[in-house]
Amino acid sequence: MKRSWNFNPGPAALPLEVLERAKEAFVEYGDQGLSLLEMSHRSKTVERIVEETERLLLELIGLPTGYRVLFMGGGASAQFALVPMNFLLPGTTARYLVSGSFAEKAYKEAKAVGQSEVLASGKAEGWRRLPDLRQVEIAPDTAYVHMTTNNTIEGSQFRDFPDTGEIPLIGDMTSDILSRRLNWTKFSLIYAAAQKNLGPAGVTAVIVKDELLKAGNANIPAIFQYRTYAEHGSLYNTPPVHAIYMMKLTLEWTARQGGIPELEKRNERKIGHLYEAIDAGDGFYRGIVEKPYRSAMNATWRMPDEALEKQFVLEAEREGFIGLAGHRSVGGLRASAYNAVPEEACKALADFMNDFRRRCG
């Protein structure tokens, strides 16, 4: 089988060795006589997988004790609602850094739950730049500050994070978790749907500080409370066991690559090939996001007209490059170079882009 170069934004590329390992265990896990898809989530086998996956994730990001990892369903979209349901209490205001489409969706969900405000926004500039964190002032009645660290659709990424003091900082890191070194302790809660750098779609990892867990709203249904998942080791209800197992394999692969420091270096080289091709040659390709705010995960660009963009996508697919059409809400082109996308793929795409510009520019 000749595999395509997968630049899909999510579900996204998975490491080949992870897929092969999962294939080996698909019909029968270990010597259990059945697959994980059939196994009880109350079994010791599943309990161990969940515990090991939590340990691996905390070790990779280097968080100290005092944090828990929860495995939940519903993707990041569920977290948009669960965060305010748990932490937006009467007499407080949730404040959001609105830097792209998903950040805006998170804000709108919070408004449906309680008092919420935009702390800063990049919408007026068409998402071409990120809100200036130097202008941010956080009022003392703030329940939490929420930010999306990487904007998958628009192709922008925060390099710095606000100092919120005692006020919890909550981050949607769905599209850049494990891709770069961060001061993780700035955040009281991080969530990431798995279908980018953590594994396949179907499970969301929530990394939450113990102190914040204790402060959560106890007057909502148990199934919506983070503390419920913590108290039951993510086994309160039937979890997506196979997706968690795939996350475990992906985390083990991440560790074998040298962990986050090595992947960060690799990601900088990979995305560098693409931005070099975008910036070459008289504006034939035009980066959508201003250079200081560009993402290392999702490169976005436009071309002289939509007809050329469609031609580019069709020719790219014939050459084995998959997933390059921009999001339907913004159009243009996008290449998502998550951890599992090899540097070879980015070099090959850059070569194709340069050739296409010479032929059609």
PDB file of C-alpha atoms in Angstrom, residues 3-246:
ATOM      1  CA  ARG A   3       0.184   5.856   1.799  1.00  0.00           C
ATOM      2  CA  SER A   4      -0.836   9.407   0.939  1.00  0.00           C
ATOM      3  CA  TRP A   5       0.778  12.457   2.485  1.00  0.00           C
ATOM      4  CA  ASN A   6      -1.911  13.365   5.011  1.00  0.00           C
ATOM      5  CA  PHE A   7      -2.286  17.096   5.751  1.00  0.00           C
ATOM      6  CA  ASN A   8      -5.837  16.848   7.076  1.00  0.00           C
ATOM      7  CA  PRO A   9      -6.636  19.205   9.972  1.00  0.00           C
ATOM      8  CA  GLY A  10      -8.392  16.505  12.005  1.00  0.00           C
ATOM      9  CA  PRO A  11      -8.907  13.656  12.118  1.00  0.00           C
ATOM     10  CA  ALA A  12      -5.292  13.880  11.171  1.00  0.00           C
ATOM     11  CA  ALA A  13      -2.212  11.806  10.423  1.00  0.00           C
ATOM     12  CA  LEU A  14      -1.249   9.093  12.902  1.00  0.00           C
ATOM     13  CA  PRO A  15       2.233   7.541  13.170  1.00  0.00           C
ATOM     14  CA  LEU A  16       2.454   4.489  10.926  1.00  0.00           C
ATOM     15  CA  GLU A  17       4.029   2.372  13.655  1.00  0.00           C
ATOM     16  CA  VAL A  18       1.128   3.238  15.971  1.00  0.00           C
ATOM     17  CA  LEU A  19      -1.362   2.079  13.350  1.00  0.00           C
ATOM     18  CA  GLU A  20       0.578  -1.134  12.807  1.00  0.00           C
ATOM     19  CA  ARG A  21       0.791  -1.824  16.537  1.00  0.00           C
ATOM     20  CA  ALA A  22      -2.919  -1.182  16.958  1.00  0.00           C
ATOM     21  CA  LYS A  23      -3.690  -3.481  14.026  1.00  0.00           C
ATOM     22  CA  GLU A  24      -1.827  -6.320  15.711  1.00  0.00           C
ATOM     23  CA  ALA A  25      -3.964  -5.954  18.844  1.00  0.00           C
ATOM     24  CA  PHE A  26      -7.265  -5.232  17.130  1.00  0.00           C
ATOM     25  CA  VAL A  27      -8.720  -8.742  17.057  1.00  0.00           C
ATOM     26  CA  GLU A  28      -7.193  -9.880  20.356  1.00  0.00           C
ATOM     27  CA  TYR A  29      -5.555  -7.732  23.012  1.00  0.00           C
ATOM     28  CA  GLY A  30      -2.726  -9.608  24.703  1.00  0.00           C
ATOM     29  CA  ASP A  31      -3.903 -13.074  25.569  1.00  0.00           C
ATOM     30  CA  GLN A  32      -7.355 -11.963  26.660  1.00  0.00           C
ATOM     31  CA  GLY A  33      -9.235 -13.834  23.937  1.00  0.00           C
ATOM     32  CA  LEU A  34     -11.091 -10.686  22.810  1.00  0.00           C
ATOM     33  CA  SER A  35     -10.426  -7.164  21.601  1.00  0.00           C
ATOM     34  CA  LEU A  36     -10.478  -3.949  23.606  1.00  0.00           C
ATOM     35  CA  LEU A  37     -13.591  -2.984  21.646  1.00  0.00           C
ATOM     36  CA  GLU A  38     -15.386  -5.884  23.359  1.00  0.00           C
ATOM     37  CA  MET A  39     -13.787  -5.701  26.797  1.00  0.00           C
ATOM     38  CA  SER A  40     -15.540  -4.458  29.934  1.00  0.00           C
ATOM     39  CA  HIS A  41     -14.389  -1.043  31.061  1.00  0.00           C
ATOM     40  CA  ARG A  42     -14.527  -2.458  34.611  1.00  0.00           C
ATOM     41  CA  SER A  43     -11.806  -4.994  33.819  1.00  0.00           C
ATOM     42  CA  LYS A  44      -8.327  -4.695  35.338  1.00  0.00           C
ATOM     43  CA  THR A  45      -6.891  -4.578  31.818  1.00  0.00           C
ATOM     44  CA  VAL A  46      -8.801  -1.434  30.913  1.00  0.00           C
ATOM     45  CA  GLU A  47      -8.115   0.153  34.291  1.00  0.00           C
ATOM     46  CA  ARG A  48      -4.382  -0.314  33.722  1.00  0.00           C
ATOM     47  CA  ILE A  49      -4.565   1.176  30.213  1.00  0.00           C
ATOM     48  CA  VAL A  50      -6.343   4.270  31.529  1.00  0.00           C
ATOM     49  CA  GLU A  51      -3.896   4.678  34.417  1.00  0.00           C
ATOM     50  CA  GLU A  52      -0.847   4.214  32.168  1.00  0.00           C
ATOM     51  CA  THR A  53      -2.171   6.705  29.612  1.00  0.00           C
ATOM     52  CA  GLU A  54      -2.717   9.317  32.315  1.00  0.00           C
ATOM     53  CA  ARG A  55       0.789   8.744  33.692  1.00  0.00           C
ATOM     54  CA  LEU A  56       2.382   8.951  30.233  1.00  0.00           C
ATOM     55  CA  LEU A  57       0.700  12.250  29.386  1.00  0.00           C
ATOM     56  CA  LEU A  58       1.680  13.906  32.670  1.00  0.00           C
ATOM     57  CA  GLU A  59       5.265  12.658  32.300  1.00  0.00           C
ATOM     58  CA  LEU A  60       5.580  13.945  28.738  1.00  0.00           C
ATOM     59  CA  ILE A  61       4.469  17.462  29.594  1.00  0.00           C
ATOM     60  CA  GLY A  62       6.392  17.401  32.877  1.00  0.00           C
ATOM     61  CA  LEU A  63       3.632  18.632  35.148  1.00  0.00           C
ATOM     62  CA  PRO A  64       4.207  18.290  38.868  1.00  0.00           C
ATOM     63  CA  THR A  65       1.887  16.470  41.202  1.00  0.00           C
ATOM     64  CA  GLY A  66      -1.418  18.177  41.799  1.00  0.00           C
ATOM     65  CA  TYR A  67      -2.901  17.595  38.340  1.00  0.00           C
ATOM     66  CA  ARG A  68      -5.214  14.886  37.023  1.00  0.00           C
ATOM     67  CA  VAL A  69      -5.912  13.660  33.498  1.00  0.00           C
ATOM     68  CA  LEU A  70      -9.526  12.896  32.633  1.00  0.00           C
ATOM     69  CA  PHE A  71     -10.638  11.058  29.499  1.00  0.00           C
ATOM     70  CA  MET A  72     -13.972  12.320  28.220  1.00  0.00           C
ATOM     71  CA  GLY A  73     -16.222  12.199  25.159  1.00  0.00           C
ATOM     72  CA  GLY A  74     -17.766  14.946  23.079  1.00  0.00           C
ATOM     73  CA  GLY A  75     -14.593  16.513  21.690  1.00  0.00           C
ATOM     74  CA  ALA A  76     -13.547  20.094  22.374  1.00  0.00           C
ATOM     75  CA  SER A  77     -17.097  21.218  21.570  1.00  0.00           C
ATOM     76  CA  ALA A  78     -18.359  19.510  24.723  1.00  0.00           C
ATOM     77  CA  GLN A  79     -15.641  21.254  26.729  1.00  0.00           C
ATOM     78  CA  PHE A  80     -16.871  24.622  25.435  1.00  0.00           C
ATOM     79  CA  ALA A  81     -20.007  24.014  27.513  1.00  0.00           C
ATOM     80  CA  LEU A  82     -18.571  21.956  30.381  1.00  0.00           C
ATOM     81  CA  VAL A  83     -15.983  24.561  31.386  1.00  0.00           C
ATOM     82  CA  PRO A  84     -18.566  27.273  32.195  1.00  0.00           C
ATOM     83  CA  MET A  85     -21.006  24.739  33.637  1.00  0.00           C
ATOM     84  CA  ASN A  86     -18.357  23.712  36.169  1.00  0.00           C
ATOM     85  CA  PHE A  87     -16.588  26.993  36.912  1.00  0.00           C
ATOM     86  CA  LEU A  88     -18.794  29.950  35.968  1.00  0.00           C
ATOM     87  CA  LEU A  89     -20.493  30.487  39.324  1.00  0.00           C
ATOM     88  CA  PRO A  90     -23.059  33.187  40.254  1.00  0.00           C
ATOM     89  CA  GLY A  91     -21.504  36.588  40.826  1.00  0.00           C
ATOM     90  CA  THR A  92     -18.522  35.876  38.555  1.00  0.00           C
ATOM     91  CA  THR A  93     -17.757  36.541  34.896  1.00  0.00           C
ATOM     92  CA  ALA A  94     -15.967  34.270  32.425  1.00  0.00           C
ATOM     93  CA  ARG A  95     -13.551  36.160  30.199  1.00  0.00           C
ATOM     94  CA  TYR A  96     -12.445  34.924  26.787  1.00  0.00           C
ATOM     95  CA  LEU A  97      -9.563  35.683  24.461  1.00  0.00           C
ATOM     96  CA  VAL A  98     -11.311  35.360  21.096  1.00  0.00           C
ATOM     97  CA  SER A  99      -8.639  34.608  18.512  1.00  0.00           C
ATOM     98  CA  GLY A 100     -10.453  32.475  15.927  1.00  0.00           C
ATOM     99  CA  SER A 101     -13.589  30.560  15.039  1.00  0.00           C
ATOM    100  CA  PHE A 102     -13.288  27.874  17.719  1.00  0.00           C
ATOM    101  CA  ALA A 103     -12.414  30.425  20.406  1.00  0.00           C
ATOM    102  CA  GLU A 104     -15.548  32.323  19.400  1.00  0.00           C
ATOM    103  CA  LYS A 105     -17.650  29.165  19.648  1.00  0.00           C
ATOM    104  CA  ALA A 106     -16.312  28.537  23.153  1.00  0.00           C
ATOM    105  CA  TYR A 107     -17.273  32.085  24.128  1.00  0.00           C
ATOM    106  CA  LYS A 108     -20.798  31.716  22.742  1.00  0.00           C
ATOM    107  CA  GLU A 109     -21.319  28.513  24.743  1.00  0.00           C
ATOM    108  CA  ALA A 110     -20.208  30.296  27.914  1.00  0.00           C
ATOM    109  CA  LYS A 111     -22.718  33.085  27.241  1.00  0.00           C
ATOM    110  CA  ALA A 112     -25.466  30.465  27.219  1.00  0.00           C
ATOM    111  CA  VAL A 113     -24.403  29.350  30.702  1.00  0.00           C
ATOM    112  CA  GLY A 114     -23.736  32.633  32.532  1.00  0.00           C
ATOM    113  CA  GLN A 115     -22.136  36.067  32.536  1.00  0.00           C
ATOM    114  CA  SER A 116     -19.331  36.096  29.949  1.00  0.00           C
ATOM    115  CA  GLU A 117     -17.263  38.778  28.255  1.00  0.00           C
ATOM    116  CA  VAL A 118     -14.666  39.088  25.503  1.00  0.00           C
ATOM    117  CA  LEU A 119     -11.370  40.043  27.107  1.00  0.00           C
ATOM    118  CA  ALA A 120      -9.711  40.702  23.746  1.00  0.00           C
ATOM    119  CA  SER A 121     -10.478  39.772  20.139  1.00  0.00           C
ATOM    120  CA  GLY A 122      -8.786  39.553  16.761  1.00  0.00           C
ATOM    121  CA  LYS A 123     -12.012  39.342  14.766  1.00  0.00           C
ATOM    122  CA  ALA A 124     -11.975  42.971  13.584  1.00  0.00           C
ATOM    123  CA  GLU A 125      -8.667  42.254  11.816  1.00  0.00           C
ATOM    124  CA  GLY A 126     -10.147  39.192  10.105  1.00  0.00           C
ATOM    125  CA  TRP A 127      -8.182  36.880  12.441  1.00  0.00           C
ATOM    126  CA  ARG A 128      -4.937  37.907  10.676  1.00  0.00           C
ATOM    127  CA  ARG A 129      -3.358  38.762  14.007  1.00  0.00           C
ATOM    128  CA  LEU A 130      -3.804  37.667  17.605  1.00  0.00           C
ATOM    129  CA  PRO A 131      -5.160  39.880  20.386  1.00  0.00           C
ATOM    130  CA  ASP A 132      -2.470  41.908  22.133  1.00  0.00           C
ATOM    131  CA  LEU A 133      -2.068  40.348  25.568  1.00  0.00           C
ATOM    132  CA  ARG A 134      -0.218  43.455  26.802  1.00  0.00           C
ATOM    133  CA  GLN A 135      -3.530  45.322  26.690  1.00  0.00           C
ATOM    134  CA  VAL A 136      -5.368  42.741  28.774  1.00  0.00           C
ATOM    135  CA  GLU A 137      -6.623  43.746  32.219  1.00  0.00           C
ATOM    136  CA  ILE A 138      -8.334  41.041  34.266  1.00  0.00           C
ATOM    137  CA  ALA A 139     -11.032  42.167  36.705  1.00  0.00           C
ATOM    138  CA  PRO A 140     -11.128  40.534  40.148  1.00  0.00           C
ATOM    139  CA  ASP A 141     -14.608  39.050  39.565  1.00  0.00           C
ATOM    140  CA  THR A 142     -13.239  36.844  36.749  1.00  0.00           C
ATOM    141  CA  ALA A 143     -14.183  33.171  37.163  1.00  0.00           C
ATOM    142  CA  TYR A 144     -11.501  32.121  34.679  1.00  0.00           C
ATOM    143  CA  VAL A 145      -9.721  33.280  31.533  1.00  0.00           C
ATOM    144  CA  HIS A 146     -10.134  31.028  28.496  1.00  0.00           C
ATOM    145  CA  MET A 147      -7.891  30.963  25.431  1.00  0.00           C
ATOM    146  CA  THR A 148      -7.377  28.796  22.354  1.00  0.00           C
ATOM    147  CA  THR A 149      -3.626  28.378  22.071  1.00  0.00           C
ATOM    148  CA  ASN A 150      -3.613  27.433  18.370  1.00  0.00           C
ATOM    149  CA  ASN A 151      -6.274  28.406  15.850  1.00  0.00           C
ATOM    150  CA  THR A 152      -6.690  25.447  13.511  1.00  0.00           C
ATOM    151  CA  ILE A 153      -8.918  27.123  10.944  1.00  0.00           C
ATOM    152  CA  GLU A 154      -7.133  30.450  10.676  1.00  0.00           C
ATOM    153  CA  GLY A 155      -3.554  29.235  11.208  1.00  0.00           C
ATOM    154  CA  SER A 156      -2.411  31.387  14.138  1.00  0.00           C
ATOM    155  CA  GLN A 157      -0.761  30.446  17.427  1.00  0.00           C
ATOM    156  CA  PHE A 158      -0.030  32.184  20.714  1.00  0.00           C
ATOM    157  CA  ARG A 159       3.618  32.269  21.760  1.00  0.00           C
ATOM    158  CA  ASP A 160       2.929  33.972  25.089  1.00  0.00           C
ATOM    159  CA  PHE A 161       0.238  33.537  27.691  1.00  0.00           C
ATOM    160  CA  PRO A 162      -1.347  36.044  30.054  1.00  0.00           C
ATOM    161  CA  ASP A 163      -0.353  36.172  33.695  1.00  0.00           C
ATOM    162  CA  THR A 164      -3.689  35.639  35.436  1.00  0.00           C
ATOM    163  CA  GLY A 165      -2.378  35.376  38.988  1.00  0.00           C
ATOM    164  CA  GLU A 166      -4.809  33.478  41.202  1.00  0.00           C
ATOM    165  CA  ILE A 167      -7.475  33.453  38.481  1.00  0.00           C
ATOM    166  CA  PRO A 168      -7.553  30.112  36.605  1.00  0.00           C
ATOM    167  CA  LEU A 169      -6.226  30.141  33.035  1.00  0.00           C
ATOM    168  CA  ILE A 170      -7.951  27.549  30.848  1.00  0.00           C
ATOM    169  CA  GLY A 171      -6.549  26.503  27.487  1.00  0.00           C
ATOM    170  CA  ASP A 172      -8.023  24.731  24.491  1.00  0.00           C
ATOM    171  CA  MET A 173      -4.862  23.047  23.175  1.00  0.00           C
ATOM    172  CA  THR A 174      -6.612  20.662  20.807  1.00  0.00           C
ATOM    173  CA  SER A 175      -4.383  21.436  17.835  1.00  0.00           C
ATOM    174  CA  ASP A 176      -0.984  22.061  19.411  1.00  0.00           C
ATOM    175  CA  ILE A 177      -0.672  19.967  22.562  1.00  0.00           C
ATOM    176  CA  LEU A 178       2.655  18.065  22.701  1.00  0.00           C
ATOM    177  CA  SER A 179       4.040  20.112  19.800  1.00  0.00           C
ATOM    178  CA  ARG A 180       6.194  22.564  21.771  1.00  0.00           C
ATOM    179  CA  ARG A 181       7.588  23.285  25.202  1.00  0.00           C
ATOM    180  CA  LEU A 182       5.393  25.466  27.422  1.00  0.00           C
ATOM    181  CA  ASN A 183       5.128  26.642  30.988  1.00  0.00           C
ATOM    182  CA  TRP A 184       2.251  24.268  31.669  1.00  0.00           C
ATOM    183  CA  THR A 185       1.900  25.435  35.268  1.00  0.00           C
ATOM    184  CA  LYS A 186       0.378  28.703  34.018  1.00  0.00           C
ATOM    185  CA  PHE A 187      -2.771  26.729  33.245  1.00  0.00           C
ATOM    186  CA  SER A 188      -5.282  25.382  35.742  1.00  0.00           C
ATOM    187  CA  LEU A 189      -7.060  23.353  33.069  1.00  0.00           C
ATOM    188  CA  ILE A 190      -6.064  22.240  29.572  1.00  0.00           C
ATOM    189  CA  TYR A 191      -8.246  20.262  27.200  1.00  0.00           C
ATOM    190  CA  ALA A 192      -7.453  18.689  23.861  1.00  0.00           C
ATOM    191  CA  ALA A 193      -9.553  16.539  21.570  1.00  0.00           C
ATOM    192  CA  ALA A 194      -7.330  13.692  20.481  1.00  0.00           C
ATOM    193  CA  GLN A 195      -7.605  13.826  16.703  1.00  0.00           C
ATOM    194  CA  LYS A 196      -4.525  15.998  16.105  1.00  0.00           C
ATOM    195  CA  ASN A 197      -1.454  15.088  18.208  1.00  0.00           C
ATOM    196  CA  LEU A 198      -2.875  12.668  20.779  1.00  0.00           C
ATOM    197  CA  GLY A 199      -4.458   9.905  18.728  1.00  0.00           C
ATOM    198  CA  PRO A 200      -7.716   9.255  16.855  1.00  0.00           C
ATOM    199  CA  ALA A 201     -11.031  11.036  17.287  1.00  0.00           C
ATOM    200  CA  GLY A 202     -13.311   9.775  20.029  1.00  0.00           C
ATOM    201  CA  VAL A 203     -11.641  10.869  23.255  1.00  0.00           C
ATOM    202  CA  THR A 204     -10.695  14.212  24.785  1.00  0.00           C
ATOM    203  CA  ALA A 205      -7.938  14.617  27.358  1.00  0.00           C
ATOM    204  CA  VAL A 206      -8.584  17.115  30.156  1.00  0.00           C
ATOM    205  CA  ILE A 207      -5.617  18.028  32.372  1.00  0.00           C
ATOM    206  CA  VAL A 208      -6.911  19.789  35.465  1.00  0.00           C
ATOM    207  CA  LYS A 209      -5.404  21.109  38.663  1.00  0.00           C
ATOM    208  CA  ASP A 210      -6.654  19.466  41.852  1.00  0.00           C
ATOM    209  CA  GLU A 211      -7.513  22.852  43.365  1.00  0.00           C
ATOM    210  CA  LEU A 212      -9.795  23.703  40.456  1.00  0.00           C
ATOM    211  CA  LEU A 213     -11.500  20.321  40.650  1.00  0.00           C
ATOM    212  CA  LYS A 214     -12.489  21.008  44.252  1.00  0.00           C
ATOM    213  CA  ALA A 215     -13.925  24.409  43.286  1.00  0.00           C
ATOM    214  CA  GLY A 216     -16.233  23.028  40.581  1.00  0.00           C
ATOM    215  CA  ASN A 217     -20.007  23.423  40.638  1.00  0.00           C
ATOM    216  CA  ALA A 218     -21.620  20.509  42.504  1.00  0.00           C
ATOM    217  CA  ASN A 219     -25.145  21.544  41.486  1.00  0.00           C
ATOM    218  CA  ILE A 220     -25.068  20.191  37.951  1.00  0.00           C
ATOM    219  CA  PRO A 221     -25.679  16.574  36.892  1.00  0.00           C
ATOM    220  CA  ALA A 222     -22.857  14.244  37.899  1.00  0.00           C
ATOM    221  CA  ILE A 223     -22.127  13.254  34.296  1.00  0.00           C
ATOM    222  CA  PHE A 224     -21.171  16.896  33.570  1.00  0.00           C
ATOM    223  CA  GLN A 225     -18.911  17.366  36.600  1.00  0.00           C
ATOM    224  CA  TYR A 226     -15.153  17.059  36.164  1.00  0.00           C
ATOM    225  CA  ARG A 227     -14.836  15.784  39.736  1.00  0.00           C
ATOM    226  CA  THR A 228     -17.009  12.797  38.805  1.00  0.00           C
ATOM    227  CA  TYR A 229     -14.481  11.681  36.206  1.00  0.00           C
ATOM    228  CA  ALA A 230     -11.606  12.262  38.631  1.00  0.00           C
ATOM    229  CA  GLU A 231     -13.256  10.297  41.438  1.00  0.00           C
ATOM    230  CA  HIS A 232     -13.962   7.349  39.143  1.00  0.00           C
ATOM    231  CA  GLY A 233     -10.684   7.322  37.216  1.00  0.00           C
ATOM    232  CA  SER A 234     -12.482   8.308  33.965  1.00  0.00           C
ATOM    233  CA  LEU A 235     -14.601   5.131  34.321  1.00  0.00           C
ATOM    234  CA  TYR A 236     -17.832   6.642  35.655  1.00  0.00           C
ATOM    235  CA  ASN A 237     -19.542   5.640  32.425  1.00  0.00           C
ATOM    236  CA  THR A 238     -18.295   3.537  29.524  1.00  0.00           C
ATOM    237  CA  PRO A 239     -15.339   5.396  27.995  1.00  0.00           C
ATOM    238  CA  PRO A 240     -13.998   5.077  24.419  1.00  0.00           C
ATOM    239  CA  VAL A 241     -11.558   2.353  25.466  1.00  0.00           C
ATOM    240  CA  HIS A 242      -9.971   1.723  22.076  1.00  0.00           C
ATOM    241  CA  ALA A 243      -9.406   5.444  21.476  1.00  0.00           C
ATOM    242  CA  ILE A 244      -7.688   5.716  24.876  1.00  0.00           C
ATOM    243  CA  TYR A 245      -5.503   2.724  23.970  1.00  0.00           C
ATOM    244  CA  MET A 246      -4.593   4.444  20.690  1.00  0.00           C
TER     245      MET A 246
END
